[in-house]
XYZ file of C-alpha atoms in Angstrom:
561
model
C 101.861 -4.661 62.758
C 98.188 -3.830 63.716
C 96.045 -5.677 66.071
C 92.648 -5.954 64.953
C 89.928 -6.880 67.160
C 88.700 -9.549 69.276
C 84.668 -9.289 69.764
C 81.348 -10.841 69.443
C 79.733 -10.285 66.195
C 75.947 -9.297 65.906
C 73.218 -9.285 62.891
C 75.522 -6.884 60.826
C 72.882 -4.677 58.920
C 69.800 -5.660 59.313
C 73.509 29.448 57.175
C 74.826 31.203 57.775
C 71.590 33.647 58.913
C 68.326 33.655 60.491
C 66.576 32.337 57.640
C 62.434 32.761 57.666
C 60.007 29.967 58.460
C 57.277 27.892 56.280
C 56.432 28.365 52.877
C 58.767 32.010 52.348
C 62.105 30.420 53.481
C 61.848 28.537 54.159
C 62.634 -1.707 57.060
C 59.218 -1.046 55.727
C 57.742 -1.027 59.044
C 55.009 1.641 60.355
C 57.905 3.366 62.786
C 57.253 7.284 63.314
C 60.381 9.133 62.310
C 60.724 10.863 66.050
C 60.205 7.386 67.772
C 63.669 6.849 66.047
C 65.225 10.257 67.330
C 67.045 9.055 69.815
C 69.360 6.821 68.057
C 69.795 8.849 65.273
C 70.617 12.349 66.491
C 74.006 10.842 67.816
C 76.133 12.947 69.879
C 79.386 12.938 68.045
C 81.430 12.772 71.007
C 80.849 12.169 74.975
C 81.701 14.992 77.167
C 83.054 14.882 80.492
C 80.455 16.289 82.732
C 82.072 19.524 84.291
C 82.847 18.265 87.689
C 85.032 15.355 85.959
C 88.633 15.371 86.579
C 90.593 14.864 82.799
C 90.650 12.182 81.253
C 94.001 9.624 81.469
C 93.759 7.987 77.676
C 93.554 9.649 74.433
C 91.118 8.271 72.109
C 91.256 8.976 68.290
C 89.541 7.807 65.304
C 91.918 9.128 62.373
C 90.158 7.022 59.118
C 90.456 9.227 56.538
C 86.948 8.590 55.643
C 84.118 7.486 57.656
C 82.131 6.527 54.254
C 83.012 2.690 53.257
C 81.511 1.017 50.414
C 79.949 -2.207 50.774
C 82.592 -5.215 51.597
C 85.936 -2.825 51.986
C 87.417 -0.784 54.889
C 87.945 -0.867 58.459
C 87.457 2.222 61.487
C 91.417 3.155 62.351
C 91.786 4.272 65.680
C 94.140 5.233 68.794
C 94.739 5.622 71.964
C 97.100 5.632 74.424
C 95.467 2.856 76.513
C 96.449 -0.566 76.177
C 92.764 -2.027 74.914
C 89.706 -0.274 73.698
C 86.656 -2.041 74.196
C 83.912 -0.717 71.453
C 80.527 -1.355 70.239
C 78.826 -0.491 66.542
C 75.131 0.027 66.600
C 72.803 0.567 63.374
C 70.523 3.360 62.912
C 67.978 2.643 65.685
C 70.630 2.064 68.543
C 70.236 -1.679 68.387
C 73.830 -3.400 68.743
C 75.067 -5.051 65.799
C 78.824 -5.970 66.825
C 80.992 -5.379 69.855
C 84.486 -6.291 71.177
C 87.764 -5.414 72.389
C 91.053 -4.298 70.386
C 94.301 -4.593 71.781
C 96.530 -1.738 70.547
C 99.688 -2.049 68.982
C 102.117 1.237 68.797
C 98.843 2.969 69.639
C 96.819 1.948 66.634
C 94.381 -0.516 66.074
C 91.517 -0.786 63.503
C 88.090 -2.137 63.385
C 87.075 -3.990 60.308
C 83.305 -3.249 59.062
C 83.819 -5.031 55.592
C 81.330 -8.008 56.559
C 78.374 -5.187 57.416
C 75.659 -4.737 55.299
C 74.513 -0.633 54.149
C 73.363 1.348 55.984
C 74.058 4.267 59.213
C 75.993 2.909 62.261
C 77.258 4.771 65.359
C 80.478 3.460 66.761
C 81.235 4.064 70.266
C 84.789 3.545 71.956
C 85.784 3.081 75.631
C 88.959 3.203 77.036
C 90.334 3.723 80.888
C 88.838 2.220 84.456
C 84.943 2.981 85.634
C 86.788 5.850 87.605
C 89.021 7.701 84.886
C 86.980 6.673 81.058
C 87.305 8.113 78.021
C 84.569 7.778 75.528
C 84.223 8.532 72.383
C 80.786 8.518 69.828
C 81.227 8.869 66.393
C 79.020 7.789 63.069
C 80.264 6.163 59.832
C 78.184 4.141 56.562
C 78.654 1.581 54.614
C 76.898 2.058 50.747
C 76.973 0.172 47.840
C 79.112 1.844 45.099
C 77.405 4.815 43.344
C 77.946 4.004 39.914
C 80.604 6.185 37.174
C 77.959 6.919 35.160
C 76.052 9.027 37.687
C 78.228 11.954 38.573
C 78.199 13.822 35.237
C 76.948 17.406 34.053
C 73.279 16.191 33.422
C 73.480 14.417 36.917
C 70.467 16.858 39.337
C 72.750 15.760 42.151
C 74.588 18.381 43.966
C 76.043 20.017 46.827
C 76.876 23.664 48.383
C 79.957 23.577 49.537
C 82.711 26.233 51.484
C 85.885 24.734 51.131
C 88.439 26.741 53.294
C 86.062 27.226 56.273
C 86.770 25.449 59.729
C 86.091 22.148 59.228
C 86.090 22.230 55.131
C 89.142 20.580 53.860
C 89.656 19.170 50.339
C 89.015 16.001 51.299
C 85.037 16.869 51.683
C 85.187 16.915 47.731
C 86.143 13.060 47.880
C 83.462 12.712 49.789
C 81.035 14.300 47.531
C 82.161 11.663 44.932
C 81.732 9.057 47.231
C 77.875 9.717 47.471
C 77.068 10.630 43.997
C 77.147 13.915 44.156
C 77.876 15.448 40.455
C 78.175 19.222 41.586
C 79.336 21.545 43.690
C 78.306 25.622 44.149
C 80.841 27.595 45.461
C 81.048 31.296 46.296
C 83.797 33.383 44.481
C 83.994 36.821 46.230
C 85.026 39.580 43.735
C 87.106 41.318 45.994
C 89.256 38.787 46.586
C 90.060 38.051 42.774
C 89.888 42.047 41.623
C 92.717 43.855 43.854
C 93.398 46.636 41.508
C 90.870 47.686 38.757
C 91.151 45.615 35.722
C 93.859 43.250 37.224
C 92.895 39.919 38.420
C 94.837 37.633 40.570
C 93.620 33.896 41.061
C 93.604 32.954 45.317
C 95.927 29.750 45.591
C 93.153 27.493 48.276
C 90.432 28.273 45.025
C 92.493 27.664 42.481
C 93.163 24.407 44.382
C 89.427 23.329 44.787
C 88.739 24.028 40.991
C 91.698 21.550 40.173
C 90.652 18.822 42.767
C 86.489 19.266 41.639
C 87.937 18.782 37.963
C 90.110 16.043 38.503
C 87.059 13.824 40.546
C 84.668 14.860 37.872
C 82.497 17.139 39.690
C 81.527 20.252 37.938
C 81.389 23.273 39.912
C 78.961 26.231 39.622
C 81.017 29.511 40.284
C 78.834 32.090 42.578
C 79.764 35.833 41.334
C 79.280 37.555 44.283
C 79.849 40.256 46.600
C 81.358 43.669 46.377
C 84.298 45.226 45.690
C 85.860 47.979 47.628
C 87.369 49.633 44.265
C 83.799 49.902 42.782
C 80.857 51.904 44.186
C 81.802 52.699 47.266
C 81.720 48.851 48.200
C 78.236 48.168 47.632
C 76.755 45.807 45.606
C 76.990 46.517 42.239
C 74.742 48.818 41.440
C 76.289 51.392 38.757
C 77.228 50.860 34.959
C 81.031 51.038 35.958
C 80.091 48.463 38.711
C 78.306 46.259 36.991
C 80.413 46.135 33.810
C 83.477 45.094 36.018
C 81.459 42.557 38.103
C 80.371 40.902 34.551
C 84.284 40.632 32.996
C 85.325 39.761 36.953
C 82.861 36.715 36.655
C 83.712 36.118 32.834
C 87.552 35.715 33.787
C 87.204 33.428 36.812
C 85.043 30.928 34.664
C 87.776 31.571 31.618
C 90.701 30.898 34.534
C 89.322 27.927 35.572
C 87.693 26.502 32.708
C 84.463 26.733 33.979
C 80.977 27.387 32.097
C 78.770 27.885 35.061
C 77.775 30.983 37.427
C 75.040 32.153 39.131
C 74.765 36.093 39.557
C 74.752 37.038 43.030
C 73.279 35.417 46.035
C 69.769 36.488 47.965
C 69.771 39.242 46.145
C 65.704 40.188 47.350
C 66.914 39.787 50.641
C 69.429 42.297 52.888
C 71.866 40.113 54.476
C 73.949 39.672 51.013
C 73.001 42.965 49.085
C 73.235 46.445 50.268
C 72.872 48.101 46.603
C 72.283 51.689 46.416
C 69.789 50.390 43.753
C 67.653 48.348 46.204
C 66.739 44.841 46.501
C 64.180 44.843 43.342
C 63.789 43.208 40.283
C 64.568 45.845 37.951
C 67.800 46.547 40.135
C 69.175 43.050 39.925
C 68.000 42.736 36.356
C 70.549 45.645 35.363
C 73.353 43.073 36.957
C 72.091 40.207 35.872
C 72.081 41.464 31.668
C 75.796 42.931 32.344
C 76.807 39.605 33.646
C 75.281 37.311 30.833
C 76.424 40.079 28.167
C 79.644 39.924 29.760
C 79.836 36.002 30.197
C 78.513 35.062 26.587
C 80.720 37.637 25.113
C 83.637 35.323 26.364
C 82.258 31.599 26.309
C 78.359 31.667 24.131
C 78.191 28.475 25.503
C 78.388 29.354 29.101
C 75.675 29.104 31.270
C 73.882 31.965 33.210
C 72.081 30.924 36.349
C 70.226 33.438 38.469
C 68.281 35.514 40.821
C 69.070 32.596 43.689
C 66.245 34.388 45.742
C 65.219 33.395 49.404
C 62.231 31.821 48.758
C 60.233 31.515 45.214
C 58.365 35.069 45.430
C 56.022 33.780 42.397
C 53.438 35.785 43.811
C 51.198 39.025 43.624
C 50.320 41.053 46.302
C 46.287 42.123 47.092
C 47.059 45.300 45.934
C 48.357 44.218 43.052
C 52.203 44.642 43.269
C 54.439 41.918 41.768
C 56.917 39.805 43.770
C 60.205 39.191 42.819
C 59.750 36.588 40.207
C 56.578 37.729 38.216
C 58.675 41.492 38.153
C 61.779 39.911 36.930
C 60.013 37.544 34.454
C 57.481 40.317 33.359
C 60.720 42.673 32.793
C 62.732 40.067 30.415
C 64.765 38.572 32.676
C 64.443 34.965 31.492
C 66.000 36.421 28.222
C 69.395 37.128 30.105
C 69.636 33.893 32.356
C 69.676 30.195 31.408
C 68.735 28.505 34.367
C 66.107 30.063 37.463
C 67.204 29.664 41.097
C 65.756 29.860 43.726
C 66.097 28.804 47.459
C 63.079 27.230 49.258
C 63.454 26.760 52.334
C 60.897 25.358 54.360
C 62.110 23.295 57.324
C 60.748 21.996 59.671
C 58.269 21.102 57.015
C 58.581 18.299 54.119
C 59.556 19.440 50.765
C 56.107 18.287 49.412
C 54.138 21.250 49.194
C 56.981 22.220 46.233
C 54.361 20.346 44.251
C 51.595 22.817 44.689
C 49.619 25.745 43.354
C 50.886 29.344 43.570
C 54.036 30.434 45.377
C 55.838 27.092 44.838
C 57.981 25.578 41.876
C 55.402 23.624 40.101
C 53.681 27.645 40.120
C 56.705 28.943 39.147
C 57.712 26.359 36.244
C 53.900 27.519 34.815
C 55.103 31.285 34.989
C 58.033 30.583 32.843
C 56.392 28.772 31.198
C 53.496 31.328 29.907
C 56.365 33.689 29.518
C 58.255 31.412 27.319
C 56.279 30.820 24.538
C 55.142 27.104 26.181
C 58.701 26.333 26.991
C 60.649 25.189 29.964
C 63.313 26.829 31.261
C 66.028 24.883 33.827
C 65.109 25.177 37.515
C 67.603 24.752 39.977
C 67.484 24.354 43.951
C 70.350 26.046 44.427
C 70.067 26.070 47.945
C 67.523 23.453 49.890
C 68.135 22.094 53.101
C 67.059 21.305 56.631
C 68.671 22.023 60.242
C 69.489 19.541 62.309
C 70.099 22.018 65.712
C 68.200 21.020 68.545
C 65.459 24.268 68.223
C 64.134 22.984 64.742
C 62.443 20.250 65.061
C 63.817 18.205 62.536
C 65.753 15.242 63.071
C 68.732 13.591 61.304
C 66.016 10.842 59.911
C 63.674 13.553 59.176
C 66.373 15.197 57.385
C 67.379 11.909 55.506
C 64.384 11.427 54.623
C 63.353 14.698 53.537
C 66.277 14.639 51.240
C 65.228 11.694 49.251
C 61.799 13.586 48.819
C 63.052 16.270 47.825
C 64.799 14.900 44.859
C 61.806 12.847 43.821
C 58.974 15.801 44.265
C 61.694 18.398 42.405
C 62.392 16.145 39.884
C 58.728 15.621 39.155
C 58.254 19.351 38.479
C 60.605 20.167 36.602
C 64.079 20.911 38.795
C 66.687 19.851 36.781
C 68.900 20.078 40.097
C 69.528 20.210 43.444
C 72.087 21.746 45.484
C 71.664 20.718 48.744
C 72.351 22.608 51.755
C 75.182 22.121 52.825
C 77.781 19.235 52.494
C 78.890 20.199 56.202
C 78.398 21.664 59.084
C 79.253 25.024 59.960
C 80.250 24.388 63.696
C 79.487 22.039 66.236
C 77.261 23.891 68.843
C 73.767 21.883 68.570
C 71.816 24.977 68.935
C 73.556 26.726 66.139
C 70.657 26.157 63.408
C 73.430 27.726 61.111
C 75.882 25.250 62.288
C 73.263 22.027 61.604
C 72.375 22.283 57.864
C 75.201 19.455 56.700
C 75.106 15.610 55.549
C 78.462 15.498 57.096
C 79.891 16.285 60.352
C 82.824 19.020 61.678
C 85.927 17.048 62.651
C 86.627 16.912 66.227
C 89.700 18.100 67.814
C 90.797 17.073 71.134
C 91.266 19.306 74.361
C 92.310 18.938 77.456
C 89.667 18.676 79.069
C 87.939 15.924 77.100
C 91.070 14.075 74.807
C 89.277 12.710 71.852
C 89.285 13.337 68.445
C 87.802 12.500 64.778
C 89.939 13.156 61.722
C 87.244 12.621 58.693
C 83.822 14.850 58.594
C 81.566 11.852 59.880
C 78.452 11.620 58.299
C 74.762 12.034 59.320
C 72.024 9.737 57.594
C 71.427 11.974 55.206
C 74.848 11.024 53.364
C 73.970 7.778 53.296
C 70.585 9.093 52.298
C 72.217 10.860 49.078
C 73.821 7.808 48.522
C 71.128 5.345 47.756
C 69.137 8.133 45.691
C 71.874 8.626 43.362
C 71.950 5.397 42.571
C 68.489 4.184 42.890
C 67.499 7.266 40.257
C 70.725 8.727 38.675
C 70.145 8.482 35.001
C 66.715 8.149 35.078
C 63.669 10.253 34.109
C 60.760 11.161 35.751
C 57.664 9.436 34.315
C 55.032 9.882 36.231
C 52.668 9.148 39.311
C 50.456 6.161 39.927
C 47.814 8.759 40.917
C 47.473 8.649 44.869
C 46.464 11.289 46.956
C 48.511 12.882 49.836
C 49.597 12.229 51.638
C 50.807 8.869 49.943
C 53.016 9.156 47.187
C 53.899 6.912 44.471
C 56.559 8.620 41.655
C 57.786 6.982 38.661
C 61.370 7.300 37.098
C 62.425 5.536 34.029
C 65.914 4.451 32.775
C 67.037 0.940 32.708
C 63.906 -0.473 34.156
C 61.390 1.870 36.348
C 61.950 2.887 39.760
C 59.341 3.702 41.977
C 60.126 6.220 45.165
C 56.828 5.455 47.385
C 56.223 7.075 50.134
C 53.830 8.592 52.865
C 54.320 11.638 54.976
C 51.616 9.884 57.860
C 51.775 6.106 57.667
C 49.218 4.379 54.959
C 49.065 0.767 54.025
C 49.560 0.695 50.064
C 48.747 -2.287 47.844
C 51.737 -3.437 45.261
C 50.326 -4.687 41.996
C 52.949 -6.562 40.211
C 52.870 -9.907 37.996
C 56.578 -11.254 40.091
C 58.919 -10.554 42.659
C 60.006 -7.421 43.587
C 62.378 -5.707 44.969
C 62.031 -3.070 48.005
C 65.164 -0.877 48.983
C 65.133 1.442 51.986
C 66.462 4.427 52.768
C 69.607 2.939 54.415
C 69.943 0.870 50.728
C 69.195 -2.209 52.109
C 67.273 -4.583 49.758
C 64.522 -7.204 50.636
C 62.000 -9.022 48.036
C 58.700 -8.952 48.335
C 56.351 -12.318 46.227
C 53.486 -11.304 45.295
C 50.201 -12.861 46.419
C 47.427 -13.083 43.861
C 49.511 -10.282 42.470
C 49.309 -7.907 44.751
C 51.134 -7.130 48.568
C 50.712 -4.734 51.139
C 52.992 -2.159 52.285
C 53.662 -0.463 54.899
C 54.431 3.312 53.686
C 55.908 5.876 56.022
C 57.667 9.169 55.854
C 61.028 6.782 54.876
C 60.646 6.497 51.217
C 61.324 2.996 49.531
C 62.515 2.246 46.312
C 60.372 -0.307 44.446
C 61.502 -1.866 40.975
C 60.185 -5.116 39.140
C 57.066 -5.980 37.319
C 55.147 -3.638 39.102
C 51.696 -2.315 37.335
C 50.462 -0.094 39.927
C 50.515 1.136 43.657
C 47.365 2.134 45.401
C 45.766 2.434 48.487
C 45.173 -0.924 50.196
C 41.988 -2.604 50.637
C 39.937 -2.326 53.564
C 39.845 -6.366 54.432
């Protein structure tokens, strides 16, 4: 039999590469994002300090999952101490529960079913003043992200690299969990093509296919890489090449059932492509019509997804030489791909300038557009993120918070989907910026030195962030603004009802126009009503965005009284 615990009860609720900077690469209270900081970049774990002898107790939180929806679950723990004393706090650091669990056969859990949503660190002491072992970790509670959201017209999804340190299966629950419909994952040529024209099918892939399929989560199949057989290892670059990179990606998507891949990776940059072609338009064009000839041949109803540049490149130099994507549009290439992708990156910066003029997406969606006879084509983010290492400048709220944007300003220009960058992180060294992009956490293991470990990937506020926008705006349509200027924002989406995301990336008091109650919920999907006086109330709009549905007729700026 378990223990569980005795305690006081609070409030409960209230890349991989040097990537460029700007513009190429990239609670309804007035509270700046960095006053928060503190509290929300939570060390996963205490350290002893180097002088420290090692500690006596082990301390382990082995929950499967640190993601609990609303009203289920408890923390499971051990140590080898007789009590643990521990204390939850919510996403500013404020104390919301604390107590002490005697241990029985080591284990012991802590119940959070009676909490309300939202992001809560959970810190656990065991041992004397003279010999402690602590231990920080983060978990959230959400409400349930409805069935009905994770499907193939779902703009929710997630890059992924199952296999790595720190990437188990179990990551692809966790995707579910928060809504997430898809995954992109790379499949490396050389690893499938060993001998020319024979393909063998790697047992931990074939294994991630089976588990995205059987959770519902449709994955989009990267062809990438090289292949040692075919020239000379380089990117393919000649017709023999290129013809076997197009049947390589046809028969992975044929293996595993699969109707989605995106033709190469950065292909304008050098870190993924050393082609004896080059890194230009034309050159990846020749790859890009072998793999959609190649792909269609097989499955006409496949889909084609490509170039997945760094950065948008919808641009034209003074002199008057193209960029990528006016060369590649201007040469065909929409005729040979289904979807455009492209990779934005712009941290530490909001993803708001996405909407603008030029060498953005909204610029880009008009490019296709005049090359399409007036007609969209899909845009996807297949990669979008922010950093969370300590040399960025962008905080776990920021990122949170710049997630939620992100869908809302993408979705209002035309991305049909996201996949944000990444699911996890790559490491665990806070300085790594390539080791910071993830909504979850590495697992810890213990050492020595310091005997503590963590058994799920523990989430940042940005899980809990793609939580509540699944379900705030999964299924819906964008419909559009109520015409404020930045740096408030007020976007329509429209499904069962309309949902508002408001917002304002430097703090503005908005006036609500609405003819009844209505209902506010926050980033941390906590919901509040707000009555109307004389039909209208104030709000206080920050960089936080905050779901607004009822019988609202309009959002504008407030008032001078």
């Amino acid at each position: 039999m378990t223990h569980t615990s005795i305690g006081t009860d609070g409030t409960a609720g209230l890349r991989r590469r040097n990537r460029p900077g700007p513009r190429r690469r990239s609670r309804f209270s007035r509270v700046p994002a960095l006053a928060l900081a503190p509290a929300l970049a939570l060390s996963l774990l205490v350290a002893l300090p180097p002088s420290a002898p090692a500690a006596t107790h082990t301390l382990s939180v082995t929950s499967p999952s640190l993601i609990f929806q609303q009203g289920q679950g408890a923390v499971e723990f051990g140590s080898s101490a007789a009590s643990v004393s521990w204390t939850i706090t919510d996403e500013q650091g404020t104390r919301v529960r604390g107590g002490t669990s005697w241990l029985s056969g080591g284990k012991a859990t802590i119940p959070v079913a009676g909490l309300a949503p939202g992001y809560f660190g959970l810190s656990l002491h065991a041992g004397s003043s003279t010999d402690p072992t602590d231990l920080r970790t983060s978990f959230a509670v959400i409400e349930p992200v409805p069935d009905g959201v994770v499907g193939p017209a779902s703009p929710f999804g997630a890059a992924v690299h199952i296999g790595r340190a720190g990437w188990g299966l179990n990551v692809l629950d966790e995707v579910r969990r928060t809504g997430i419909a898809h995954i992109r994952e790379d499949a490396w040529w050389d690893r499938f093509e060993t001998k020319k024209g024979s393909y063998t099918f790697p047992a931990a892939f074939s294994a991630e296919m089976a588990r995205a399929r059987a959770l519902g989560i449709t994955p989009m199949i990267i062809a990438n890489g090289a292949n040692p057989l075919y020239d000379k290892g380089h990117t393919p670059s000649t017709p023999e090449g290129i013809a076997a990179f197009g049947k390589f990606a046809a028969a992975v998507l044929k293996q595993y059932g699969q109707s989605n891949v995106e033709v190469l990776n950065e292909y304008n940059a050098g870190t993924f492509n050393n082609s004896a072609c080059g890194k230009s338009a034309a050159c990846y064009l020749d790859v890009l019509k072998g793999v959609y000839q190649a792909v269609k041949a097989a499955d006409p109803g496949a889909s084609v997804v490509g170039p997945a540049t760094i950065g948008i490149g919808n641009c034209v130099a003074a002199d008057g030489t193209k960029c990528f994507a006016p060369d590649l549009i201007d040469r065909g290439g929409l005729k040979s791909m289904d979807a455009y992708s492209v990779h934005p990156y712009h941290y530490p910066g909001g993803p708001e300038w996405l909407g603008g003029s030029g060498d953005t997406i909204a610029g880009l969606r008009q490019r296709i557009r005049a090359a399409n006879g007036g007609k969209d084509k899909p845009i996807v983010l297949s990669e979008m993120g922010w950093p969370t290492d300590t040399g960025h400048g962008t905080t776990e709220r920021q990122q949170a918070d710049n997630l939620i944007r992100l869908y809302a300003i993408g979705l209002a220009n035309g991305v049909t989907r996201v996949y944000w960058y990444d699911l996890v992180d790559d490491g665990s060294d806070p300085t790594n910026k390539e080791q910071n992009f993830g909504m979850l956490r590495q697992p810890v293991t213990a050492t020595t030195a310091n005997p503590v470990s963590v058994t799920a990937n523990a989430p940042k506020p940005a899980a809990v962030a793609q939580a509540v926008v699944a379900r705030m705006l999964g299924g819906k349509t964008y419909a559009g603004t109520d015409g404020l200027s930045a740096p408030a924002y007020s976007l329509r989406f429209t499904g069962s009802g309309t949902t508002r995301v408001v917002w304002a990336t430097t703090a503005r008091d908005l006036t609500v126009s609405a003819t009844g109650p209505v209902t506010l919920v926050d980033s941390w999907g906590r919901r509040s009503v707000r009555q109307p006086t004389d039909g209208r109330f104030t709000l206080e709009a920050g960089p936080s965005p905050v779901f607004v549905e009822g019988p609202v007729t309009g959002v504008g700026a407030a008032t001078p009284q």
